[in-house]
């Protein structure tokens, strides 16, 4: 059974940094591109970016490219999202997904940016 | 970015009934390779989204044949027949043809 489990969320102050993790199981992690998607409190879905199966290539939403970094550790079957200089508009639930059709999603992790 | 417009925003249905949800894209979703990367997702209350349909009309593993997708180019439709209680939630369309992938605003399916 494919499972994606995110962690690392919480309350963070504006301007701070935060790193989210997503541990994958039930499939060969190193065979798949992976993505991050977020959902705002108003339920708008926004694609953040994705990363190639070997970690050699990434794509980002243009509006987030300078502040968010996606990486992975295939030995640990783990996907990461490094968020820097966070803003109130980054408040959302963050999901990791398999990139192919966004076919499997984690349970999500909430990030709240507030002073 | 490709703008995805879903209608209606909300829908009321009786159990056992049938509904259709429309999704329109601001640009053609036909990829250079000939595929059309239009998907449908259902987010049940308190849960993460789940994939229902991919590439317009292909049901994902384990998805009931009560769900069907159709359309081409910029106009797409999700039909749900014999609606069951477990079908309630918010439906999203999404495109993966052009970067960045984008989603519709969602259609909330409720009981009448």
XYZ file of N, CA and C in Angstrom:
681
model
N 0.844 -1.199 0.000
C 0.000 0.000 0.000
C 0.883 1.254 0.000
N 0.597 2.143 -0.932
C 1.354 3.390 -1.003
C 0.978 4.282 0.178
N 2.002 4.770 0.870
C 1.767 5.706 1.969
C 2.742 6.863 1.872
N 2.232 8.048 2.130
C 3.038 9.269 2.184
C 2.682 9.974 3.489
N 3.685 10.195 4.317
C 3.428 10.774 5.630
C 4.277 12.026 5.812
N 3.585 13.170 5.852
C 4.262 14.450 6.021
C 4.450 14.784 7.492
N 5.464 15.601 7.751
C 5.710 16.080 9.108
C 6.488 17.389 9.036
N 6.582 18.054 10.187
C 7.399 19.256 10.261
C 6.632 20.557 10.284
N 5.311 20.479 10.207
C 4.517 21.698 10.191
C 4.352 22.295 11.575
N 3.604 23.391 11.633
C 3.344 24.035 12.913
C 3.213 25.537 12.760
N 3.319 26.216 13.890
C 3.226 27.671 13.916
C 4.621 28.263 13.753
N 4.764 29.166 12.822
C 6.068 29.778 12.560
C 5.884 31.274 12.343
N 6.869 32.034 12.761
C 6.784 33.492 12.641
C 7.145 33.948 11.230
N 6.560 35.058 10.809
C 6.933 35.613 9.497
C 8.433 35.841 9.412
N 8.989 35.496 8.249
C 10.415 35.668 8.024
C 11.259 34.469 8.422
N 10.672 33.516 9.120
C 11.419 32.343 9.575
C 11.516 31.295 8.469
N 12.232 30.212 8.794
C 12.372 29.084 7.872
C 11.761 27.837 8.488
N 11.377 26.916 7.617
C 10.745 25.682 8.065
C 11.040 24.610 7.038
N 11.268 23.383 7.518
C 11.525 22.283 6.594
C 10.506 21.183 6.826
N 9.763 20.865 5.778
C 8.792 19.785 5.833
C 9.415 18.511 5.279
N 8.969 17.391 5.816
C 9.428 16.091 5.337
C 8.240 15.243 4.932
N 8.498 14.302 4.053
C 7.475 13.359 3.617
C 8.135 12.004 3.438
N 7.768 11.055 4.275
C 8.328 9.712 4.187
C 7.398 8.840 3.360
N 7.977 8.189 2.363
C 7.197 7.367 1.438
C 7.417 5.880 1.721
N 6.390 5.091 1.476
C 6.503 3.645 1.599
C 5.491 2.993 0.673
N 5.714 1.723 0.402
C 4.773 0.982 -0.427
C 5.069 1.036 -1.912
N 6.115 1.725 -2.298
C 6.529 1.784 -3.698
C 8.013 2.133 -3.739
N 8.620 1.973 -4.890
C 10.049 2.272 -5.045
C 10.212 3.769 -5.245
N 10.497 4.443 -4.159
C 10.534 5.903 -4.129
C 11.447 6.475 -5.208
N 12.587 5.844 -5.404
C 13.597 6.367 -6.321
C 13.193 6.243 -7.788
N 12.044 5.632 -8.064
C 11.564 5.503 -9.446
C 10.631 6.634 -9.854
N 10.238 7.477 -8.894
C 9.167 8.434 -9.163
C 9.572 9.890 -8.956
N 9.139 10.718 -9.900
C 9.106 12.151 -9.614
C 8.114 12.363 -8.460
N 8.381 13.384 -7.653
C 7.502 13.710 -6.536
C 7.168 15.196 -6.559
N 6.022 15.528 -5.981
C 5.552 16.920 -5.995
C 5.102 17.362 -4.611
N 5.060 18.667 -4.438
C 4.406 19.286 -3.282
C 3.257 20.154 -3.790
N 2.138 20.050 -3.103
C 0.957 20.864 -3.411
C 0.455 21.426 -2.087
N -0.033 22.649 -2.091
C -0.594 23.190 -0.863
C -2.040 23.622 -1.054
N -2.767 23.654 0.040
C -4.177 24.048 0.016
C -4.374 25.117 1.073
N -4.827 26.271 0.611
C -5.006 27.405 1.516
C -6.223 27.186 2.414
N -6.353 27.998 3.456
C -7.546 27.867 4.314
C -8.843 28.049 3.536
N -8.795 28.799 2.444
C -9.968 28.971 1.592
C -10.167 27.838 0.610
N -9.330 26.795 0.719
C -9.414 25.547 -0.050
C -8.868 25.655 -1.469
N -8.199 26.750 -1.806
C -7.544 26.847 -3.102
C -6.326 25.927 -3.139
N -6.221 25.164 -4.224
C -5.104 24.239 -4.398
C -4.029 24.917 -5.243
N -2.775 24.831 -4.767
C -1.668 25.459 -5.484
C -0.508 24.470 -5.585
N -0.061 24.220 -6.790
C 1.110 23.367 -7.005
C 2.349 24.151 -6.634
N 3.248 23.546 -5.876
C 4.463 24.209 -5.420
C 5.634 23.872 -6.325
N 5.813 22.600 -6.620
C 6.936 22.204 -7.433
C 7.107 20.700 -7.433
N 8.082 20.244 -8.205
C 8.359 18.812 -8.235
C 9.842 18.559 -8.407
N 10.213 17.279 -8.240
C 11.611 16.900 -8.300
C 11.735 15.571 -9.020
N 12.733 15.478 -9.858
C 12.991 14.270 -10.629
C 13.356 13.110 -9.705
N 13.175 11.902 -10.183
C 13.367 10.707 -9.350
C 14.756 10.619 -8.735
N 15.781 11.153 -9.435
C 17.137 11.074 -8.886
C 17.578 12.365 -8.207
N 16.664 13.320 -8.132
C 16.967 14.581 -7.466
C 17.743 15.571 -8.311
N 17.949 15.258 -9.578
C 18.825 16.083 -10.407
C 18.130 17.277 -11.044
N 16.815 17.336 -10.935
C 16.069 18.402 -11.604
C 14.844 18.766 -10.798
N 14.575 20.041 -10.722
C 13.391 20.524 -10.012
C 12.667 21.573 -10.843
N 11.376 21.646 -10.605
C 10.547 22.710 -11.182
C 9.799 23.363 -10.029
N 9.530 24.654 -10.173
C 8.821 25.379 -9.126
C 7.766 26.294 -9.732
N 6.726 26.548 -8.943
C 5.810 27.621 -9.304
C 6.611 28.923 -9.282
N 6.488 29.727 -10.324
C 7.318 30.948 -10.417
C 7.225 31.838 -9.187
N 6.065 31.904 -8.587
C 5.880 32.810 -7.447
C 6.595 32.315 -6.191
N 7.004 31.046 -6.179
C 7.613 30.463 -4.980
C 9.073 30.090 -5.174
N 9.540 30.213 -6.383
C 10.848 29.683 -6.749
C 11.980 30.213 -5.873
N 11.921 31.446 -5.464
C 13.048 32.045 -4.748
C 13.047 31.733 -3.259
N 11.963 31.184 -2.748
C 11.867 30.960 -1.307
C 11.732 29.492 -0.923
N 11.276 28.660 -1.851
C 11.044 27.249 -1.536
C 12.045 26.382 -2.294
N 12.522 25.325 -1.623
C 13.453 24.388 -2.239
C 13.005 22.961 -1.963
N 12.901 22.191 -3.032
C 12.513 20.784 -2.906
C 13.768 19.931 -3.053
N 13.889 18.922 -2.196
C 14.999 17.989 -2.277
C 14.502 16.610 -1.852
N 15.354 15.629 -1.995
C 14.972 14.278 -1.625
C 16.188 13.486 -1.197
N 15.932 12.439 -0.408
C 16.946 11.478 -0.003
C 16.381 10.103 -0.333
N 16.817 9.560 -1.445
C 16.250 8.278 -1.882
C 16.618 7.131 -0.942
N 17.741 7.238 -0.280
C 18.141 6.192 0.667
C 17.173 6.124 1.851
N 16.547 7.261 2.150
C 15.595 7.326 3.263
C 14.151 7.387 2.775
N 13.961 7.310 1.456
C 12.613 7.425 0.872
C 11.894 8.657 1.397
N 12.593 9.753 1.411
C 12.055 10.965 2.015
C 12.173 12.156 1.069
N 11.083 12.895 1.004
C 10.986 14.123 0.227
C 10.989 15.291 1.197
N 11.605 16.401 0.792
C 11.683 17.573 1.660
C 11.174 18.835 0.948
N 10.681 19.747 1.770
C 10.346 21.076 1.277
C 10.934 22.081 2.263
N 11.948 22.791 1.821
C 12.553 23.847 2.637
C 11.867 25.162 2.296
N 11.280 25.773 3.317
C 10.575 27.038 3.141
C 11.364 28.120 3.862
N 11.664 29.200 3.172
C 12.404 30.283 3.815
C 11.634 31.593 3.699
N 11.956 32.511 4.617
C 11.318 33.830 4.613
C 9.798 33.694 4.451
N 9.194 32.883 5.305
C 7.774 32.593 5.143
C 6.923 33.830 5.408
N 5.763 33.828 4.765
C 4.831 34.959 4.850
C 3.471 34.442 5.295
N 2.598 35.341 5.672
C 1.272 34.928 6.137
C 0.524 34.163 5.038
N 0.770 34.533 3.793
C 0.085 33.846 2.689
C 0.589 32.423 2.446
N 1.638 32.019 3.152
C 2.113 30.638 3.077
C 1.335 29.733 4.032
N 0.455 30.320 4.822
C -0.393 29.518 5.707
C -1.260 28.587 4.862
N -1.116 27.299 5.089
C -1.797 26.315 4.248
C -1.548 24.918 4.795
N -2.257 23.960 4.231
C -1.933 22.553 4.438
C -1.072 22.106 3.271
N 0.045 21.476 3.574
C 1.011 21.075 2.557
C 0.938 19.558 2.368
N 0.829 19.170 1.097
C 0.732 17.763 0.747
C 1.911 17.358 -0.136
N 2.439 16.167 0.127
C 3.347 15.590 -0.859
C 2.542 14.595 -1.690
N 2.891 14.504 -2.941
C 2.170 13.621 -3.862
C 3.162 12.992 -4.826
N 2.787 11.881 -5.372
C 3.541 11.341 -6.492
C 3.180 12.173 -7.703
N 4.184 12.548 -8.454
C 3.958 13.502 -9.531
C 3.110 12.945 -10.657
N 3.208 11.647 -10.934
C 2.487 11.068 -12.065
C 0.994 11.125 -11.794
N 0.340 12.099 -12.409
C -1.088 12.269 -12.215
C -1.492 12.676 -10.822
N -0.497 13.000 -9.956
C -0.791 13.282 -8.539
C -1.675 12.159 -8.009
N -1.206 10.934 -8.164
C -2.070 9.794 -7.925
C -2.216 9.419 -6.455
N -1.214 9.685 -5.651
C -1.320 9.419 -4.223
C -0.893 10.667 -3.457
N -1.645 10.946 -2.381
C -1.403 12.136 -1.563
C -1.172 11.718 -0.119
N -0.334 12.473 0.563
C -0.199 12.266 1.993
C -1.400 12.859 2.721
N -1.387 12.734 4.026
C -2.496 13.241 4.833
C -2.413 14.760 5.019
N -1.269 15.316 4.687
C -1.093 16.758 4.774
C -0.543 17.202 6.112
N 0.149 18.334 6.091
C 0.680 18.928 7.321
C 0.365 20.433 7.291
N -0.119 20.927 8.416
C -0.519 22.337 8.462
C 0.649 23.225 8.829
N 0.741 24.328 8.122
C 1.722 25.362 8.432
C 0.958 26.667 8.647
N 1.176 27.264 9.793
C 0.531 28.545 10.111
C 1.622 29.589 10.325
N 1.568 30.632 9.539
C 2.556 31.712 9.650
C 1.891 32.899 10.336
N 2.341 33.160 11.547
C 1.725 34.230 12.331
C 2.678 34.666 13.439
N 2.600 35.935 13.784
C 3.419 36.442 14.884
C 2.641 36.368 16.197
N -0.194 31.100 -16.768
C -0.678 29.840 -16.207
C -2.045 29.498 -16.816
N -2.331 28.204 -16.906
C -3.637 27.765 -17.395
C -4.668 27.922 -16.281
N -5.719 28.641 -16.571
C -6.782 28.851 -15.585
C -7.849 27.771 -15.778
N -8.186 27.111 -14.678
C -9.193 26.049 -14.694
C -10.448 26.573 -14.018
N -11.564 26.542 -14.720
C -12.822 27.075 -14.199
C -13.840 25.947 -14.057
N -14.263 25.717 -12.838
C -15.244 24.665 -12.567
C -16.617 25.262 -12.334
N -17.625 24.594 -12.846
C -19.008 24.957 -12.557
C -19.829 23.698 -12.380
N -20.835 23.728 -11.463
C -21.115 24.841 -10.559
C -20.165 24.836 -9.369
N -20.291 25.824 -8.523
C -19.482 25.881 -7.304
C -19.997 24.877 -6.286
N -21.320 24.688 -6.261
C -21.903 23.690 -5.379
C -23.075 23.018 -6.083
N -23.388 21.847 -5.589
C -24.375 20.997 -6.239
C -25.090 20.181 -5.176
N -26.389 20.150 -5.243
C -27.161 19.315 -4.325
C -27.749 18.143 -5.092
N -27.670 16.979 -4.500
C -28.131 15.776 -5.189
C -28.827 14.848 -4.201
N -29.777 14.113 -4.706
C -30.418 13.075 -3.908
C -29.632 11.784 -4.069
N -29.628 10.993 -3.013
C -28.956 9.703 -3.109
C -29.556 8.899 -4.252
N -28.702 8.287 -5.045
C -29.153 7.538 -6.198
C -29.285 8.365 -7.457
N -29.119 9.671 -7.323
C -29.234 10.542 -8.483
C -27.949 10.627 -9.301
N -27.982 11.490 -10.299
C -26.830 11.665 -11.180
C -26.480 13.146 -11.261
N -25.185 13.436 -11.314
C -24.744 14.826 -11.429
C -23.603 14.927 -12.427
N -23.443 16.150 -12.945
C -22.322 16.444 -13.836
C -21.624 17.704 -13.354
N -20.314 17.683 -13.442
C -19.490 18.834 -13.084
C -18.669 19.215 -14.305
N -18.634 20.499 -14.580
C -17.914 20.988 -15.748
C -16.591 21.618 -15.360
N -15.620 21.457 -16.208
C -14.301 22.066 -15.996
C -13.827 22.601 -17.346
N -13.486 23.880 -17.363
C -12.985 24.488 -18.594
C -11.606 25.063 -18.361
N -10.738 24.884 -19.324
C -9.388 25.414 -19.226
C -9.227 26.608 -20.155
N -8.329 27.513 -19.789
C -8.124 28.726 -20.582
C -7.311 28.460 -21.844
N -6.672 27.275 -21.880
C -5.907 26.874 -23.065
C -6.135 25.388 -23.302
N -5.889 24.962 -24.507
C -6.021 23.538 -24.811
C -5.096 22.720 -23.923
N -5.617 21.588 -23.449
C -4.828 20.712 -22.590
C -4.215 19.545 -23.361
N -4.227 19.624 -24.664
C -3.585 18.580 -25.473
C -2.076 18.814 -25.466
N -1.366 17.844 -24.944
C 0.080 17.937 -24.866
C 0.705 17.668 -26.238
N 1.937 18.064 -26.397
C 2.650 17.803 -27.658
C 2.718 16.314 -27.986
N 2.656 15.477 -26.947
C 2.736 14.036 -27.176
C 1.377 13.418 -27.507
N 0.343 14.259 -27.604
C -0.982 13.791 -27.964
C -1.883 13.463 -26.793
N -1.313 13.345 -25.604
C -2.115 13.068 -24.414
C -2.732 14.354 -23.868
N -3.832 14.174 -23.158
C -4.493 15.288 -22.486
C -4.484 15.005 -20.995
N -3.719 15.806 -20.262
C -3.503 15.540 -18.842
C -4.498 16.322 -17.987
N -5.714 15.843 -17.995
C -6.785 16.408 -17.190
C -7.240 15.355 -16.203
N -7.207 15.706 -14.932
C -7.556 14.774 -13.865
C -8.689 15.330 -13.018
N -9.353 14.421 -12.322
C -10.394 14.785 -11.354
C -10.034 14.191 -10.000
N -10.266 14.960 -8.955
C -9.962 14.553 -7.594
C -11.183 14.789 -6.713
N -11.301 13.966 -5.691
C -12.339 14.154 -4.680
C -11.673 14.339 -3.333
N -12.079 15.386 -2.643
C -11.606 15.586 -1.276
C -12.801 15.432 -0.344
N -12.828 14.327 0.358
C -13.886 14.094 1.329
C -13.621 14.921 2.576
N -14.649 15.214 3.347
C -14.452 16.045 4.544
C -13.361 15.514 5.457
N -12.414 16.388 5.789
C -11.342 16.027 6.696
C -10.256 15.147 6.110
N -10.297 14.907 4.806
C -9.313 14.025 4.177
C -8.499 14.771 3.126
N -7.449 14.121 2.673
C -6.672 14.675 1.564
C -7.340 14.311 0.245
N -7.020 15.035 -0.825
C -7.598 14.701 -2.131
C -7.208 13.294 -2.578
N -8.098 12.687 -3.339
C -7.808 11.386 -3.911
C -8.085 11.453 -5.406
N -7.248 10.773 -6.166
C -7.402 10.764 -7.618
C -8.558 9.865 -8.025
N -9.438 10.392 -8.867
C -10.542 9.608 -9.405
C -10.297 9.233 -10.865
N -9.991 10.258 -11.657
C -9.891 10.121 -13.111
C -8.600 10.784 -13.569
N -7.883 10.141 -14.488
C -6.698 10.761 -15.071
C -6.770 10.677 -16.595
N -6.052 11.563 -17.240
C -6.083 11.671 -18.706
C -7.509 11.608 -19.230
N -8.324 12.492 -18.687
C -9.709 12.789 -19.116
C -10.721 11.720 -18.708
N -10.399 10.451 -18.997
C -11.472 9.449 -18.893
C -11.038 8.130 -18.257
N -9.829 8.067 -17.754
C -9.326 6.820 -17.177
C -9.559 6.787 -15.671
N -10.311 5.777 -15.230
C -10.540 5.660 -13.794
C -9.302 5.121 -13.099
N -8.957 5.736 -11.977
C -7.818 5.283 -11.189
C -8.163 3.967 -10.509
N -7.150 3.286 -10.054
C -7.311 1.993 -9.412
C -8.338 2.047 -8.277
N -9.307 1.157 -8.333
C -10.290 1.048 -7.270
C -11.457 2.008 -7.353
N -11.476 2.846 -8.375
C -12.560 3.826 -8.509
C -13.754 3.192 -9.219
N -14.925 3.423 -8.641
C -16.156 2.839 -9.162
C -16.460 3.320 -10.579
N -17.109 2.445 -11.348
C -17.508 2.838 -12.707
C -18.707 3.788 -12.690
N -19.161 4.159 -11.505
C -20.182 5.216 -11.422
C -19.583 6.584 -11.766
N -18.256 6.645 -11.731
C -17.564 7.888 -12.077
C -17.077 7.790 -13.532
N -17.371 8.811 -14.317
C -16.881 8.803 -15.689
C -16.470 10.212 -16.097
N -15.391 10.274 -16.861
C -14.882 11.549 -17.338
C -14.919 11.603 -18.844
N -15.152 12.792 -19.357
C -15.187 12.966 -20.801
C -14.734 14.369 -21.146
N -14.577 14.615 -22.450
C -14.218 15.944 -22.897
C -12.963 15.941 -23.745
N -12.630 17.118 -24.230
C -11.438 17.268 -25.053
C -11.090 18.743 -25.156
N -9.829 19.004 -25.510
C -9.406 20.380 -25.732
C -9.440 21.242 -24.489
N -10.547 21.971 -24.327
C -10.679 22.875 -23.189
C -11.923 22.612 -22.345
N -12.754 21.684 -22.754
C -14.019 21.417 -22.055
C -14.097 19.979 -21.578
N -14.334 19.842 -20.271
C -14.313 18.511 -19.682
C -15.472 18.371 -18.697
N -15.893 17.117 -18.510
C -17.029 16.842 -17.638
C -16.776 15.604 -16.809
N -17.155 15.690 -15.553
C -17.173 14.524 -14.671
C -18.631 14.200 -14.383
N -19.009 12.942 -14.603
C -20.362 12.501 -14.293
C -20.310 11.472 -13.177
N -21.230 11.608 -12.254
C -21.344 10.651 -11.157
C -22.767 10.121 -11.191
N -22.900 8.825 -11.333
C -24.230 8.222 -11.371
C -24.493 7.470 -10.078
N -25.760 7.289 -9.782
C -26.192 6.551 -8.576
C -25.412 7.034 -7.355
N -25.509 8.306 -7.100
C -24.726 8.945 -6.029
C -24.942 8.244 -4.692
N -23.836 8.011 -4.007
C -23.850 7.370 -2.693
C -23.347 8.368 -1.633
N -23.621 8.103 -0.367
C -23.163 9.026 0.685
C -21.658 9.263 0.673
N -20.895 8.238 0.320
C -19.442 8.355 0.317
C -18.919 9.234 -0.823
N -19.782 9.650 -1.724
C -19.365 10.501 -2.837
C -19.346 11.989 -2.467
N -19.861 12.306 -1.306
C -19.989 13.706 -0.928
C -18.635 14.308 -0.573
N -18.461 15.569 -0.944
C -17.201 16.255 -0.706
C -16.976 17.302 -1.772
N -15.728 17.681 -1.952
C -15.379 18.694 -2.952
C -14.592 18.048 -4.088
N -15.050 18.296 -5.294
C -14.403 17.764 -6.487
C -13.557 18.854 -7.150
N -12.347 18.468 -7.519
C -11.435 19.389 -8.198
C -10.995 18.786 -9.532
N -10.915 19.630 -10.543
C -10.220 19.207 -11.753
C -8.816 19.799 -11.692
N -7.904 19.192 -12.410
C -6.539 19.673 -12.429
C -5.886 19.334 -13.762
N -4.977 20.209 -14.196
C -4.281 19.937 -15.452
C -2.790 19.775 -15.207
N -2.214 18.831 -15.941
C -0.777 18.604 -15.850
C -0.105 18.729 -17.204
N -0.808 19.302 -18.150
C -0.243 19.432 -19.498
C 0.820 20.511 -19.554
N 0.533 21.630 -18.925
C 1.472 22.754 -18.975
C 1.952 23.095 -17.573
N 3.229 23.477 -17.461
C 3.742 23.976 -16.196
C 3.337 25.436 -16.025
N 2.971 25.812 -14.793
C 2.779 24.926 -13.645
C 1.427 24.228 -13.694
N 1.344 23.025 -13.134
C 0.036 22.377 -12.992
C -0.914 23.289 -12.218
N -2.165 23.296 -12.619
C -3.140 24.158 -11.963
C -4.429 23.388 -11.707
N -5.236 23.941 -10.788
C -6.456 23.277 -10.349
C -7.649 24.213 -10.491
N -8.815 23.609 -10.626
C -10.037 24.377 -10.551
C -10.336 24.757 -9.113
N -11.356 25.597 -8.937
C -11.694 26.097 -7.623
C -12.501 25.128 -6.774
N -12.957 24.063 -7.381
C -13.693 23.053 -6.633
C -15.198 23.160 -6.796
N -15.856 22.002 -6.698
C -17.313 21.901 -6.709
C -17.728 21.071 -5.510
N -18.522 21.658 -4.645
C -18.951 20.954 -3.442
C -20.226 20.189 -3.728
N -20.185 18.893 -3.505
C -21.346 18.036 -3.704
C -21.977 17.753 -2.353
N -23.259 18.132 -2.243
C -23.979 17.969 -0.986
C -25.262 17.198 -1.228
N -25.814 16.707 -0.133
C -27.099 16.007 -0.222
C -28.248 16.998 -0.257
N -29.225 16.685 -1.080
C -30.424 17.535 -1.167
C -31.312 17.237 0.031
